Amino acid sequence: MAGILNAKIPEGPLDQKWTLHKENLKTVSPANRSRMHIIVVGTGLAGASAAAALGEQGYRVNVFCMGDSPRRAHSVSAQGGINAAKNYRNDNDSVQRLFMDTLKGGDFRSREANVFRLAEVSNAIIDHCVALGVPFARDYAGYLDNRSFGGSQVSRTFYARGQTGQQLLLAAYGALNRQVALGNVTVHCRHQMMDLVVIEGQAKGIITRDMVTGRIEKYPAHAVVLATGGYSNVYFLSTNGMSSNASALVQCWKNGAFFANPGFVQIHPTCIPVHGTHQSKLTLMSESLRNDGRIWVPKDKSLAKRLQEGSLKPSDIPEDERDYYLERRYPAYGNLVPRDVASRAAKERCDAGLGVNKTGKAVFLDFEKALETKGREMIERKYGNLFQMYEKITDENPYKEPMQIFPAMHYTMGGLWVDYNLMTTIKGLFAIGEANFSDHGANRLGASALMQGLADGFFILPYTLPDYLSTKIGELLPEMAHPAFVQASEKVKQRIRNLMEIRGRTPVDDLHRQLGQLMWEHAGIIRSAQGLTETFDGLEVLRERFGKETGIPGSDKTVNQELEKALHLEDFLLLAGLMVRDALHRKESCGGHFRVESQTKDGETLRNDKEFQYVAAWEYKGPGSEPELHKEPLEFRYIHVTERKYK
Amino acid sequence: MHFTLKIWRQAAPRAKGCFEHYAIDQVDGDTSFLEMLDMLNNKLVKENKETIAFDHDCREGICGACGLYINGRPHGPDDGITTCQLYMRRFRDGSEITVEPFRSKAFPVIKDLMVNRNAFDKILQAGGFVSVNTGSAPEAHTTLVSREKAEESMDASSCIGCGACVASCKNGSAMLFVASRVSALSLLPQGKPEASRRARAMVLKMDELGFGSCTNIGTCQMECPKKITVAHIARLNREFLYCKHSDLQE
Ligand SMILES: Cc1cc2nc3c(=O)[nH]c(=O)nc-3n(C[C@H](O)[C@H](O)[C@H](O)COP(=O)(O)OP(=O)(O)OC[C@H]3O[C@@H](n4cnc5c(N)ncnc54)[C@H](O)[C@@H]3O)c2cc1C
Ligand code: SF4
Ligand code: FES
């Protein structure tokens, strides 16, 4: 079974693989490039950078996004920063160390060669972003500043206040705009990809819906690049933008692209707690806050109870009554343990009755000591906008009382399976950024997603995609009248008709919220065989209700946001089943995947390398059939696989 | 809390629009303005009525997608926030709230509260970037940037492209938006070489796209959710003038 997946990892020593591989990759001559058409779906960091870099080389690129402008992509909301192995702090950082941290952070469930390459190109990203005009934070002498992030003992995170994602995206979007002006790239905003067109086993184009006119359109290409981001919104409440969705991934999966590690998701420990039943999304408080903020709950349940009732203020609780549980349990990393560890610890304390707000689902993130020792001005400069954001949302002043935080769904490590060239199991279909599974294993370290998106888009795909295109020189684009295009487009139209004809009265949001609760409960921070098994039934009920009750008023020939949401939910419902299946089959705990059946005596994750040291890649087998599991064994030749300890 | 909402409804770009009234109750003060609209839309779905279209995505004030004209002000009654950062506790219980799209010649209505801000993309395509090819950048520390300059550039670069400045301006000018990008880039050594050319190209494009000209009224600065200041417009004007001079000399 394993033979079906060929990761195409090049030969040679780890630190030379990428260099040697590049030498072997074929290129396309400049004269031929303008005849090669590439589709890029998504304009986040991954999509925008890829489209810009390919445009620079002279290819003809069509880019699609759902927002009214490429700049709205969800990458814009990343706050904390981007990693690179510059070693500007002289704290003994290196490519090797960034590689080791990332691999260990992912709990040895990612591919050695890919992760090394990521660390290797990280420095070039910073160089390029500086050149593009990103106003990274600087020190008084004019040098770039760094901060620390979880899961690492060096300071390697570059940042632009609390708006790093925005600034990087503006840079990538700027590079994209330049190519639009030069005529190499065409942008299609408010267009949703509805299906992939596959001809003779090769990706040859996409079908889209114009979200303003409702028109179903066909776009042919020599290759298709998916950069549509992650699927955290399966859980309804997440830190992702409202339009983040899995539809393009799911449609490609149905067309034959394997889906890898769908159950590996990341729950972020520092988010503003849920406050009401009409809440539409959760807000992240950047992990960088853990540089100076200390996490605690009261030692005593009776004190917690009074906090919950509101009869006690946190500042009333004396120092020796506070339990800085991360510092206590993990002295080496303290408040900067990786996200999964911090999330589980918070849940554990709250489950023990020590939560600090009225729902009992919150812990404190306290800046008292930092304000005392570093001064308000310093804290304000570092985190001013985050503190402000917190105050706007909660109406409470974090300079006076500690913040309240709780874990929330944040990021998906799983995604389309790709080989070393970032190509999926469908020839000519590539996946980059959060949409692929490649680099983060079972847990992603902070500030590594931005790095990966830009690595894929600026520095990897522009080398590997031409290698594929070099086999297509002289090949004409398929005609729009090609049966594959006609069929795919008819299928999409039929799907929309079916949804419009349900004519129910239940808002999509209501069903989606229920899906989210179900998944959070059983496929969230903590998972068990029993809980996961029960979820299948719950999903079946929701799918049935979706098919009978969904209400989509209005017409599909104009802006119809209920229809857009319904399309997303239908795909989420399918993907949720796959996520549960994956989580159920992996009877070990690793990274963010915590199975109660597999833990150490102190409640830490217990990996089972003998049985589960592989990537689980799932093949779609048609409606009603069970997906088939393919395993890509993970080999670690250059790193010693150890227990992941942060004590 | 309960509210009467007076909301602009318009079926299509060229259709005639009108205000419709809606009642909504059981709104918690901690509900955001957009969540309140979600509640209303879900109520409409249950009545099988077409929902109200509006743009939004991040719901935390950074993507720039949301933008409503609320009680006569872009992004509503508070300073320094976007529509999605507005909470219902800000309104008096029982009051009437008027909700309109951002109105400007250069931002045609698509449907209801949704407008087309494509013109912003076009302005940036005219020159809002540094022309450097991937792979050709020198090591990041080759050019140092003083902290003050980096911070000032960051201030300007905080623009989220929401369009409130245009919607608030009686001339419908996009000067603050243009200035924010021009300023952010020309403050950095990396963006200097193209500074004048950039300013000129973007201003010309802005004029071409039907935005009005700036007469220094300053409402843009007051309504900008990111507090971009008109000082950046002064910098833009400098770059623009410099450009004219160097053009003349050539
Ligand atoms: C609040 C928050 C803070 C974060 N902070 C950090 C941080 O500090 N550091 C870090 O490294 N990472 C951070 N992350 C993670 C990181 O931001 C994301 O993983 C990353 O930006 C994803 O980029 P992307 O390019 O893959 O996709 P996205 O930015 O999600 O872009 C997806 C694009 O695809 C388009 N799209 C989606 N579906 C379709 C479709 N069907 N048809 C057409 N277009 C489609 C969208 O319109 C969009 O343009 C954060 C994430 C969140 C939510
Ligand atoms: S300058 Fe301010 S108001 Fe204008 S688009 Fe930018 S953020 Fe919005
Ligand atoms: S929804 Fe993103 S700024 Fe308001």
XYZ file of C-alpha atoms and ligand atoms in Angstrom, chain A residues 72 76 242, chain B residues 34 55-67 75 82-85 160 162 226, ligand 3:
29
model
C -8.343 40.585 2.488
C -3.719 39.534 7.003
C -15.335 34.084 8.474
C -21.947 42.435 12.769
C -18.782 42.512 3.430
C -16.778 41.193 6.360
C -14.129 38.600 7.088
C -11.630 38.866 9.927
C -13.998 40.526 12.387
C -11.074 41.903 14.311
C -10.336 45.149 12.550
C -7.510 44.121 10.271
C -8.764 42.852 6.894
C -10.588 46.033 5.959
C -13.511 44.169 4.411
C -16.239 45.484 6.665
C -17.390 49.048 6.362
C -17.691 52.597 11.011
C -13.803 49.339 12.257
C -17.438 48.298 12.008
C -16.638 44.786 13.188
C -15.082 46.213 16.383
C -6.451 48.448 5.953
C -11.450 50.002 4.124
C -6.348 53.180 11.989
S -14.200 42.312 9.188
Fe -12.070 42.624 8.912
S -11.818 44.699 9.453
Fe -13.871 44.316 9.956
